[in-house]
Structure formats: C-alpha cells, structure tokens
Short mmCIF file of C-alpha atoms and ligand atoms in Angstrom, two decimals:
data_model
loop_
_atom_site.label_atom_id
_atom_site.label_comp_id
_atom_site.label_asym_id
_atom_site.label_seq_id
_atom_site.Cartn_x
_atom_site.Cartn_y
_atom_site.Cartn_z
CA UNK H 288 43.26 81.70 187.11
CA UNK H 289 41.87 78.40 186.01
CA UNK H 290 38.18 77.69 186.26
CA UNK H 291 37.62 75.98 189.66
CA UNK H 292 34.95 73.64 188.26
CA UNK H 293 37.65 71.84 186.23
CA UNK H 294 39.22 70.41 189.38
CA UNK H 295 37.92 68.48 192.35
CA UNK H 296 41.13 68.35 194.27
CA UNK H 297 41.94 69.85 197.62
CA UNK H 298 45.59 70.54 196.75
CA UNK H 299 46.40 73.81 194.99
CA UNK H 300 46.18 73.50 191.21
CA UNK H 301 49.76 74.44 190.45
CA UNK H 302 52.57 72.97 188.43
CA UNK H 303 54.53 72.27 191.63
CA UNK H 304 51.66 70.19 193.01
CA UNK H 305 51.44 68.15 189.85
CA UNK H 306 55.19 67.52 189.77
CA UNK H 307 55.10 66.44 193.41
CA UNK H 308 52.33 63.96 192.60
CA UNK H 309 54.25 62.64 189.59
CA UNK H 310 57.24 62.11 191.87
CA UNK H 311 55.16 59.23 193.30
CA UNK H 312 54.80 57.48 189.93
CA UNK H 313 57.50 54.79 189.64
CA UNK H 314 59.14 53.57 186.46
CA UNK H 315 57.55 50.09 186.16
CA UNK H 316 60.82 48.53 184.97
CA UNK H 317 63.09 50.11 187.60
CA UNK H 318 60.61 50.89 190.39
CA UNK H 319 63.26 52.53 192.58
CA UNK H 320 63.16 55.48 190.14
CA UNK H 321 60.24 57.85 189.77
CA UNK H 322 59.36 59.15 186.34
CA UNK H 323 60.68 62.53 187.53
CA UNK H 324 64.05 60.97 188.45
CA UNK H 325 64.12 59.37 185.02
CA UNK H 326 63.66 62.76 183.37
CA UNK H 327 60.83 61.71 181.06
CA UNK H 328 58.31 64.30 182.30
CA UNK H 329 59.18 67.26 180.08
CA UNK H 330 56.49 69.73 181.08
CA UNK H 331 53.16 70.21 182.81
CA UNK H 332 50.47 72.76 182.02
CA UNK H 333 47.17 73.60 183.71
CA UNK H 334 44.18 75.19 182.06
CA UNK H 335 40.38 75.09 182.09
CA UNK H 336 40.67 71.88 180.08
CA UNK H 337 42.56 70.15 182.87
CA UNK H 338 46.13 69.02 183.37
CA UNK H 339 48.35 68.29 180.40
CA UNK H 340 51.49 66.25 181.01
CA UNK H 341 54.18 66.10 178.32
CA UNK H 342 56.08 62.84 178.41
CA UNK H 343 58.95 61.57 176.28
CA UNK H 344 59.69 57.85 175.88
CA UNK H 345 63.12 56.51 176.88
CA UNK H 346 63.39 54.11 173.92
CA UNK H 347 61.13 54.00 170.84
CA UNK H 348 59.92 50.55 171.78
CA UNK H 349 59.84 50.93 175.56
CA UNK H 350 56.95 48.66 176.55
CA UNK H 351 56.55 50.60 179.81
CA UNK H 352 55.31 53.72 178.00
CA UNK H 353 51.64 52.71 177.97
CA UNK H 354 51.80 51.56 181.60
CA UNK H 355 53.43 54.85 182.65
CA UNK H 356 50.72 56.90 180.92
CA UNK H 357 48.05 54.93 182.74
CA UNK H 358 49.83 55.32 186.09
CA UNK H 359 50.12 59.09 185.60
CA UNK H 360 46.41 59.34 184.89
CA UNK H 361 45.42 57.20 187.88
CA UNK H 362 47.71 58.99 190.32
CA UNK H 363 46.37 62.40 189.27
CA UNK H 364 42.75 61.25 189.44
CA UNK H 365 43.42 59.85 192.91
CA UNK H 366 44.35 63.40 193.95
CA UNK H 367 41.23 64.89 192.38
CA UNK H 368 42.72 66.05 189.09
CA UNK H 369 40.12 64.36 186.95
CA UNK H 370 40.84 65.83 183.54
CA UNK H 371 44.20 64.61 182.39
CA UNK H 372 45.72 64.75 178.95
CA UNK H 373 49.02 63.03 178.23
CA UNK H 374 50.94 64.19 175.20
CA UNK H 375 53.92 62.32 173.82
CA UNK H 376 56.82 64.58 172.95
CA UNK H 377 59.48 62.86 170.83
CA UNK H 378 61.76 65.83 170.28
CA UNK H 379 64.28 66.52 171.67
CA UNK H 380 65.02 62.84 172.20
CA UNK H 381 65.43 61.62 175.78
CA UNK H 382 68.96 61.27 177.07
CA UNK H 383 70.30 59.72 180.27
CA UNK H 384 71.74 63.18 181.02
CA UNK H 385 68.22 64.13 182.08
CA UNK H 386 68.28 61.63 184.92
CA UNK H 387 68.38 63.44 188.25
CA UNK H 388 71.30 63.21 190.67
CA UNK H 389 68.92 61.68 193.23
CA UNK H 390 67.91 59.13 190.59
CA UNK H 391 71.53 58.16 189.94
CA UNK H 392 72.10 57.69 193.65
CA UNK H 393 68.95 55.54 194.02
CA UNK H 394 69.99 53.36 191.09
CA UNK H 395 73.38 52.73 192.64
CA UNK H 396 71.89 51.74 195.99
CA UNK H 397 69.50 49.42 194.14
CA UNK H 398 72.48 47.59 192.58
CA UNK H 399 72.33 49.09 189.08
CA UNK H 400 75.31 51.10 187.85
CA UNK H 401 74.00 54.53 186.82
CA UNK H 402 74.68 55.92 183.33
CA UNK H 403 77.74 58.16 182.98
CA UNK H 404 77.14 61.74 181.84
CA UNK H 405 77.44 61.90 178.06
CA UNK H 406 80.33 64.32 178.31
CA UNK H 407 82.09 62.52 181.15
CA UNK H 408 84.30 59.48 181.50
CA UNK H 409 82.79 56.18 180.46
CA UNK H 410 83.95 54.12 183.39
CA UNK H 411 81.36 51.80 184.82
CA UNK H 412 81.66 51.30 188.53
CA UNK H 413 80.62 48.06 190.24
CA UNK H 414 77.62 48.89 192.47
CA UNK H 415 78.72 46.17 194.95
CA UNK H 416 82.41 46.89 195.64
CA UNK H 417 82.82 50.22 193.74
CA UNK H 418 85.69 48.89 191.64
CA UNK H 419 86.06 50.44 188.17
CA UNK H 420 87.70 47.26 186.94
CA UNK H 421 84.59 45.95 185.17
CA UNK H 422 83.80 44.39 181.81
CA UNK H 423 80.88 44.45 179.40
CA UNK H 424 79.17 41.07 179.01
CA UNK H 425 76.41 42.20 176.68
CA UNK H 426 75.20 45.55 175.39
CA UNK H 427 71.66 44.26 175.85
CA UNK H 428 70.29 43.38 179.25
CA UNK H 429 67.04 42.59 181.01
CA UNK H 430 65.32 45.71 179.61
CA UNK H 431 65.99 48.03 176.66
CA UNK H 432 67.72 50.59 178.88
CA UNK H 433 70.24 48.24 180.48
CA UNK H 434 73.48 46.47 179.57
CA UNK H 435 74.99 43.51 181.38
CA UNK H 436 78.36 43.96 183.11
CA UNK H 437 80.59 41.94 185.39
CA UNK H 438 83.02 43.11 188.04
CA UNK H 439 86.55 41.75 187.55
CA UNK H 440 87.33 42.19 191.25
CA UNK H 441 84.33 40.86 193.17
CA UNK H 442 83.16 38.82 190.11
CA UNK H 443 79.56 39.93 190.64
CA UNK H 444 77.51 40.43 187.44
CA UNK H 445 75.36 43.57 187.44
CA UNK H 446 73.04 45.72 185.34
CA UNK H 447 74.28 49.00 183.95
CA UNK H 448 71.76 51.67 182.95
CA UNK H 449 73.36 52.49 179.63
CA UNK H 450 74.23 55.88 178.34
CA UNK H 451 71.76 57.09 175.75
CA UNK A 208 50.08 64.56 151.05
CA UNK A 209 49.73 61.08 149.58
CA UNK A 210 53.48 60.98 148.92
CA UNK A 211 54.21 61.72 152.55
CA UNK A 212 51.77 59.00 153.60
CA UNK A 213 53.38 56.47 151.26
CA UNK A 214 56.83 57.40 152.50
CA UNK A 215 55.83 57.13 156.15
CA UNK A 216 54.28 53.73 155.45
CA UNK A 217 57.44 52.60 153.67
CA UNK A 218 59.49 53.49 156.77
CA UNK A 219 56.92 51.88 159.08
CA UNK A 220 56.61 48.64 157.09
CA UNK A 221 60.37 48.26 156.80
CA UNK A 222 60.83 48.66 160.57
CA UNK A 223 57.91 46.33 161.35
CA UNK A 224 58.98 43.51 159.05
CA UNK A 225 62.59 43.40 160.22
CA UNK A 226 61.33 43.58 163.79
CA UNK A 227 59.06 40.62 163.11
CA UNK A 228 61.86 38.58 161.55
CA UNK A 229 64.18 39.27 164.48
CA UNK A 230 61.44 38.43 166.96
CA UNK A 231 61.28 34.93 165.45
CA UNK A 232 64.57 34.29 167.28
CA UNK A 233 62.87 34.78 170.64
CA UNK A 234 63.72 31.67 172.73
CA UNK A 235 65.77 30.28 169.79
CA UNK A 236 68.93 32.41 170.10
CA UNK A 237 72.29 30.60 170.17
CA UNK A 238 72.90 31.63 173.80
CA UNK A 239 70.83 33.51 176.33
CA UNK A 240 72.67 36.86 176.03
CA UNK A 241 72.27 36.87 172.25
CA UNK A 242 68.65 35.81 172.47
CA UNK A 243 68.11 38.86 174.67
CA UNK A 244 70.16 41.07 172.36
CA UNK A 245 68.25 40.27 169.19
CA UNK A 246 64.86 40.57 170.85
CA UNK A 247 65.97 43.97 172.22
CA UNK A 248 66.75 45.02 168.65
CA UNK A 249 63.37 43.72 167.59
CA UNK A 250 61.71 45.78 170.30
CA UNK A 251 63.50 48.97 169.23
CA UNK A 252 62.39 48.38 165.65
CA UNK A 253 58.81 47.70 166.71
CA UNK A 254 58.83 51.00 168.59
CA UNK A 255 60.12 52.81 165.50
CA UNK A 256 57.41 51.14 163.41
CA UNK A 257 54.73 52.19 165.89
CA UNK A 258 55.86 55.82 165.78
CA UNK A 259 55.69 55.84 161.98
CA UNK A 260 52.32 54.03 161.85
CA UNK A 261 50.81 56.42 164.38
CA UNK A 262 51.97 59.34 162.28
CA UNK A 263 50.72 57.73 159.05
CA UNK A 264 47.33 57.13 160.68
CA UNK A 265 47.09 60.79 161.70
CA UNK A 266 47.93 61.89 158.15
CA UNK A 267 45.47 59.48 156.52
CA UNK A 268 42.64 60.40 158.89
CA UNK A 269 43.20 64.13 158.29
CA UNK A 270 43.29 63.56 154.57
CA UNK A 271 40.04 61.70 154.04
CA UNK A 272 38.35 61.60 157.45
CA UNK A 273 38.71 57.83 157.68
CA UNK A 274 39.50 56.08 160.95
CA UNK A 275 42.60 53.97 160.46
CA UNK A 276 44.89 53.29 163.41
CA UNK A 277 48.44 52.06 163.89
CA UNK A 278 46.94 48.60 164.40
CA UNK A 279 44.79 48.54 161.30
CA UNK A 280 47.73 49.71 159.22
CA UNK A 281 49.91 46.89 160.53
CA UNK A 282 47.34 44.11 160.69
CA UNK A 283 44.82 44.78 157.94
CA UNK A 284 46.87 45.74 154.91
CA UNK A 285 47.75 43.15 152.28
CA UNK A 286 50.93 41.99 150.65
CA UNK A 287 50.47 44.30 147.68
CA UNK A 288 50.17 47.28 150.03
CA UNK A 289 53.28 46.73 152.16
CA UNK A 290 56.24 48.86 151.05
CA UNK A 291 59.08 47.36 153.11
CA UNK A 292 62.53 46.73 151.67
CA UNK A 293 62.89 43.21 150.28
CA UNK A 294 65.95 42.54 152.44
CA UNK A 295 63.91 42.80 155.62
CA UNK A 296 61.45 40.07 154.67
CA UNK A 297 64.01 37.39 153.71
CA UNK A 298 64.04 34.30 155.88
CA UNK A 299 66.30 34.30 158.93
CA UNK A 300 68.41 31.40 157.68
CA UNK A 301 71.18 30.69 160.17
CA UNK A 302 72.66 33.11 162.71
CA UNK A 303 75.19 34.37 160.12
CA UNK A 304 72.44 35.31 157.69
CA UNK A 305 70.43 37.07 160.41
CA UNK A 306 73.29 39.16 161.79
CA UNK A 307 74.56 40.07 158.31
CA UNK A 308 71.07 41.15 157.22
CA UNK A 309 70.91 43.26 160.38
CA UNK A 310 74.31 44.78 159.68
CA UNK A 311 73.49 45.70 156.05
CA UNK A 312 70.19 47.16 157.17
CA UNK A 313 71.45 49.04 160.26
CA UNK A 314 74.22 50.79 158.34
CA UNK A 315 71.68 51.89 155.73
CA UNK A 316 69.08 52.87 158.32
CA UNK A 317 71.61 54.97 160.20
CA UNK A 318 72.65 56.92 157.09
CA UNK A 319 69.03 57.39 156.06
CA UNK A 320 67.81 58.60 159.46
CA UNK A 321 70.79 60.90 159.74
CA UNK A 322 69.36 62.76 156.74
CA UNK A 323 65.78 62.32 157.88
CA UNK A 324 66.42 64.00 161.23
CA UNK A 325 66.98 67.23 159.29
CA UNK A 326 63.79 66.82 157.26
CA UNK A 327 61.32 69.73 157.17
CA UNK A 328 58.71 67.35 158.43
CA UNK A 329 58.89 67.74 162.20
CA UNK A 330 57.42 64.39 163.09
CA UNK A 331 59.60 62.33 160.75
CA UNK A 332 62.61 64.24 161.97
CA UNK A 333 61.76 63.61 165.64
CA UNK A 334 61.20 59.87 165.11
CA UNK A 335 64.49 59.58 163.20
CA UNK A 336 66.52 61.52 165.78
CA UNK A 337 65.23 59.28 168.54
CA UNK A 338 65.85 56.06 166.60
CA UNK A 339 69.43 57.02 165.69
CA UNK A 340 70.56 56.47 169.26
CA UNK A 341 69.17 52.94 169.14
CA UNK A 342 70.58 52.17 165.69
CA UNK A 343 74.06 53.13 166.91
CA UNK A 344 73.90 50.09 169.21
CA UNK A 345 72.50 47.90 166.41
CA UNK A 346 75.40 48.69 164.07
CA UNK A 347 77.93 48.00 166.78
CA UNK A 348 76.34 44.71 167.78
CA UNK A 349 75.79 43.35 164.27
CA UNK A 350 79.19 44.61 163.02
CA UNK A 351 80.94 42.82 165.88
CA UNK A 352 79.19 39.60 164.90
CA UNK A 353 80.22 39.97 161.25
CA UNK A 354 83.84 40.35 162.38
CA UNK A 355 83.59 37.46 164.79
CA UNK A 356 82.14 35.09 162.20
CA UNK A 357 84.32 36.23 159.28
CA UNK A 358 87.54 36.14 161.28
CA UNK A 359 86.48 33.07 163.27
CA UNK A 360 86.65 29.39 162.38
CA UNK A 361 86.59 27.87 158.89
CA UNK A 362 82.96 26.93 159.50
CA UNK A 363 81.86 30.39 160.66
CA UNK A 364 83.71 32.01 157.75
CA UNK A 365 81.99 29.64 155.33
CA UNK A 366 78.59 30.47 156.82
CA UNK A 367 79.02 34.21 156.57
CA UNK A 368 80.38 33.91 153.00
CA UNK A 369 77.23 32.03 152.07
CA UNK A 370 75.13 34.73 153.73
CA UNK A 371 76.93 37.46 151.75
CA UNK A 372 76.26 35.62 148.50
CA UNK A 373 72.59 35.29 149.32
CA UNK A 374 71.89 38.76 150.75
CA UNK A 375 74.03 40.99 148.58
CA UNK A 376 71.61 41.14 145.66
CA UNK A 377 68.92 42.57 147.93
CA UNK A 378 70.99 45.59 148.98
CA UNK A 379 70.79 47.46 145.65
CA UNK A 380 67.19 48.40 146.30
CA UNK A 381 68.21 50.64 149.22
CA UNK A 382 69.67 53.20 146.85
CA UNK A 383 67.06 53.31 144.09
CA UNK A 384 64.49 55.92 145.05
CA UNK A 385 60.77 55.33 144.79
CA UNK A 386 58.76 58.34 143.59
CA UNK A 387 57.50 59.01 147.14
CA UNK A 388 60.88 59.13 148.87
CA UNK A 389 61.84 62.41 150.52
CA UNK A 390 65.54 61.61 150.88
CA UNK A 391 67.96 61.22 148.00
CA UNK A 392 68.92 57.63 148.79
CA UNK A 393 71.36 57.32 145.86
CA UNK A 394 73.67 59.58 147.87
CA UNK A 395 73.84 57.04 150.68
CA UNK A 396 75.43 54.33 148.57
CA UNK A 397 79.00 55.53 148.87
CA UNK A 398 79.09 55.97 152.67
CA UNK A 399 77.23 52.64 153.02
CA UNK A 400 79.83 50.80 150.95
CA UNK A 401 82.60 52.49 152.90
CA UNK A 402 81.30 51.28 156.26
CA UNK A 403 80.60 47.77 154.97
CA UNK A 404 84.07 47.59 153.48
CA UNK A 405 85.65 48.74 156.73
CA UNK A 406 83.96 45.99 158.75
CA UNK A 407 84.54 43.39 156.03
CA UNK A 408 88.25 44.14 156.06
CA UNK A 409 88.39 43.59 159.77
CA UNK A 410 86.42 40.39 159.27
CA UNK A 411 88.78 39.21 156.49
CA UNK A 412 85.84 39.22 154.08
CA UNK A 413 85.66 40.60 150.58
CA UNK A 414 82.99 42.65 148.89
CA UNK A 415 81.26 40.57 146.21
CA UNK A 416 81.45 41.37 142.51
CA UNK A 417 78.57 43.46 141.18
CA UNK A 418 75.53 41.27 140.59
CA UNK A 419 71.94 41.67 139.47
CA UNK A 420 70.02 43.60 142.14
CA UNK A 421 66.41 42.81 143.02
CA UNK A 422 63.93 45.65 143.40
CA UNK A 423 60.21 45.94 144.01
CA UNK A 424 59.71 46.09 147.78
CA UNK A 425 59.22 49.85 147.76
CA UNK A 426 56.56 49.35 145.05
CA UNK A 427 54.83 46.55 146.99
CA UNK A 428 56.06 43.77 144.69
CA UNK A 429 57.52 41.27 147.12
CA UNK A 430 59.31 37.95 147.34
CA UNK A 431 57.23 34.94 148.37
CA UNK A 432 58.36 35.48 151.97
CA UNK A 433 56.13 38.43 152.81
CA UNK A 434 52.86 36.57 152.27
CA UNK A 435 53.89 33.97 154.84
CA UNK A 436 54.95 36.62 157.35
CA UNK A 437 51.68 38.50 157.03
CA UNK A 438 49.62 35.32 157.19
CA UNK A 439 51.16 34.51 160.54
CA UNK A 440 51.31 38.05 161.89
CA UNK A 441 47.78 39.04 160.87
CA UNK A 442 45.84 35.83 161.37
CA UNK A 443 44.38 36.77 164.75
CA UNK A 444 43.08 40.21 163.71
CA UNK A 445 41.72 38.83 160.47
CA UNK A 446 39.97 35.90 162.14
CA UNK A 447 38.67 37.85 165.13
CA UNK A 448 38.52 41.52 164.01
CA UNK A 449 39.15 43.95 166.84
CA UNK A 450 40.25 41.28 169.29
CA UNK A 451 42.24 42.57 172.26
CA UNK A 452 44.05 40.85 175.09
ZN1 LIG R 255 82.66 44.48 192.32
#
C-alpha cells in the first residue's frame, strides 16, 4: 500500500482513478479527443513518491506536448493528487493504431476523417457525406497530425487525421 | 562519452539549422498549402533537434556536473561549435533550391536514421525511430516537387537544374565520417544515389558529373551562412540572457 500522507485526494489512489481523471484532459489541438482516446498515455504508476504518468508525443515537434503535460499536472492536482511526475517515453513510437475506437468515432462526428488502421485499407471517407470518392489536397494540414482532403462528391474540403 | 556527446550535437545541430532555414519560408510560401507544408516540416525538424539537444544536455551534465540545457546548447554556442552539415545552412534561394535541398537531405536522413534506430544507444535509437515516420512524409513531399519542377515548364526545369549545380557539391560531406560518428555513413552513399537517381529519372533530370565536394560542417568549419543564421537566431538570448516569453 502506498503511504497515505503522499496523497490528499478523496478518490481511491488507484491506476483506474488516475486513468479516469486523465480521460478529462483534452488534446489541445483536437479538443474533442481526450489524451486517453489519442493513445498517448502509455502507463501510470503510483508509489510513495506520488503519481508517475508516462506520456509519448504524437510527433517529435508537436507543440501541444508542453501544454498537455501542464494540463495533466493541473487536472491531477485538482483531484488532490499533488505529487505528479510526467515522464516522456519515446519508444515505442506513437502510432495512430493506438487511437481508441471511441476516439475515432468522436473525430468523425467532429468533421475530421479518422486515420485508417495501419494494416487496413487506406480509403479516406468524407465525414460529411460518407463518400469514399475523395482526394488529397495536401499532406500537411492545420496541425502536424492532419492532412487536407476534399470530397469529390459533396465538394467539401476536410481534415484527415493522417496515418502515422 | 565525449564522442557520443559530439555525435548527438551533430545530429541536433543539423536538424535545428535545416528547421531554421525552412522556417524562413513562414508566410512567404508560394501558395498557402505549401507555406503550411514547409513550416510543418520545419516543426518536425525542430522537434527532432529538441530531442537530441535534451539528450546531449543530460549527457553533458552527467559528465562534468555542469548545467547546460537544450536552450543553452541551441542559443549560446558559437559558429565554431556547431557541427551541422554544410548543406543545411545554405541560403534558401528560390523554391527549387529549397525543395531540392530538402530532398537531398531527407533521403540521407532517412537512410541514416534507419541505421540509427538499431543503435545500442537506446535514446538515439528511440529518437530516430520516431523521426523516421515524419521523414517518410518529407521524402514524399520534396520528391514530388523535384519531379514537378524537373518535368514541368522550361522555366521550372531551368530553376531546378541551377539548384542541382549549386547544391550537389555539398552532398559529398554526408558520406565522409567524422571521428565521432557512430554510423558508417560511407555505406549510405550507394542507396542514397539510387533513390536520387530514381526521382531524377522521373523528373527528366540527370545526375551531375563528379565535382569537388565541400567538407567541414561536421568539424565546425562552416560557410559564411552559418554566422548570419546564428546572429539572427541567437540575438535575443545573447542580448537578454535567460529571457522568456
Ligand atoms: Zn462528401
């Protein structure tokens, strides 16, 4: 058991609690996704030294990384977990395959085409009219993780969370 | 240990300087989509540089209990300390010169990191494995531009030919190892040439005749360009040490 003086929270000090709290931390660039949906929280451990959260960045230069680390810390402190350590884990490298099914669904409803599974077909479906008749406008979109597409049927341009 | 530090700094400086050059296109790209594309590349490269600098800082601080940081390594080292490849510091020139420089570099960087991801050094290997996914996009993007310009109009073909003439003599340095390098870079020359040739053929371009190749970047002997880059990049930290915003 962990030393009770490490924590000032009322919730049980378990991994499940921490993960549930982290479910409330949004990705600052695609706020419809939580960092759990995104698959960047790799592990959580609790000890007398506090909570340690292992996080992997999506892209090497993702400018949201520092903001996410701060949000994790604040959200945990809010719930009484005062001692928080965030450790960056680069290996294995993040892949869009780690994005949750719920995350993919949320992206779609938000108007962003979710990434295909690495092993699956690479069709990109229009989030507006669901047509697969779409074309790539640019491999680089509004953020590092997105490409710009256009639907050939409804003509609507849209973001695609690219496979990585 | 000092070899590993030098090597990590060489990788960091190279990524930082090409990132800085590409970032100069921000708000100057030929069209909006390409402005966004090249600044995305720049961001990836800055992230790679940060990972290497953070690792170098850890190594240096362990070694002699000093307190350098990723920022001090980037902002407070001089021209004769930077170990970036010469190619990365050359001026942007026109769009043809920028995309060709990126193509030459990305193909090399991919081959290098492919080896580096199997390095015994866990941190270098993790940084390389992560970056490879990004570099895959960089090769595709820059290669498509080389094809488009080479196999485009008379004017675009002329521009890219000029860029080849100018940049080619800075590519030899890639494959001549410095004493601190952990990867046998000479081995990368053949696959590099193969990929360049493949794209050049599609672009109706020819490989140049062998020419004199410049070296020195890995040994911190630079072209006149680097001093200007550092002067601009470092001025704030040097004028107001420790400034944050
Ligand atoms: Zn549509």
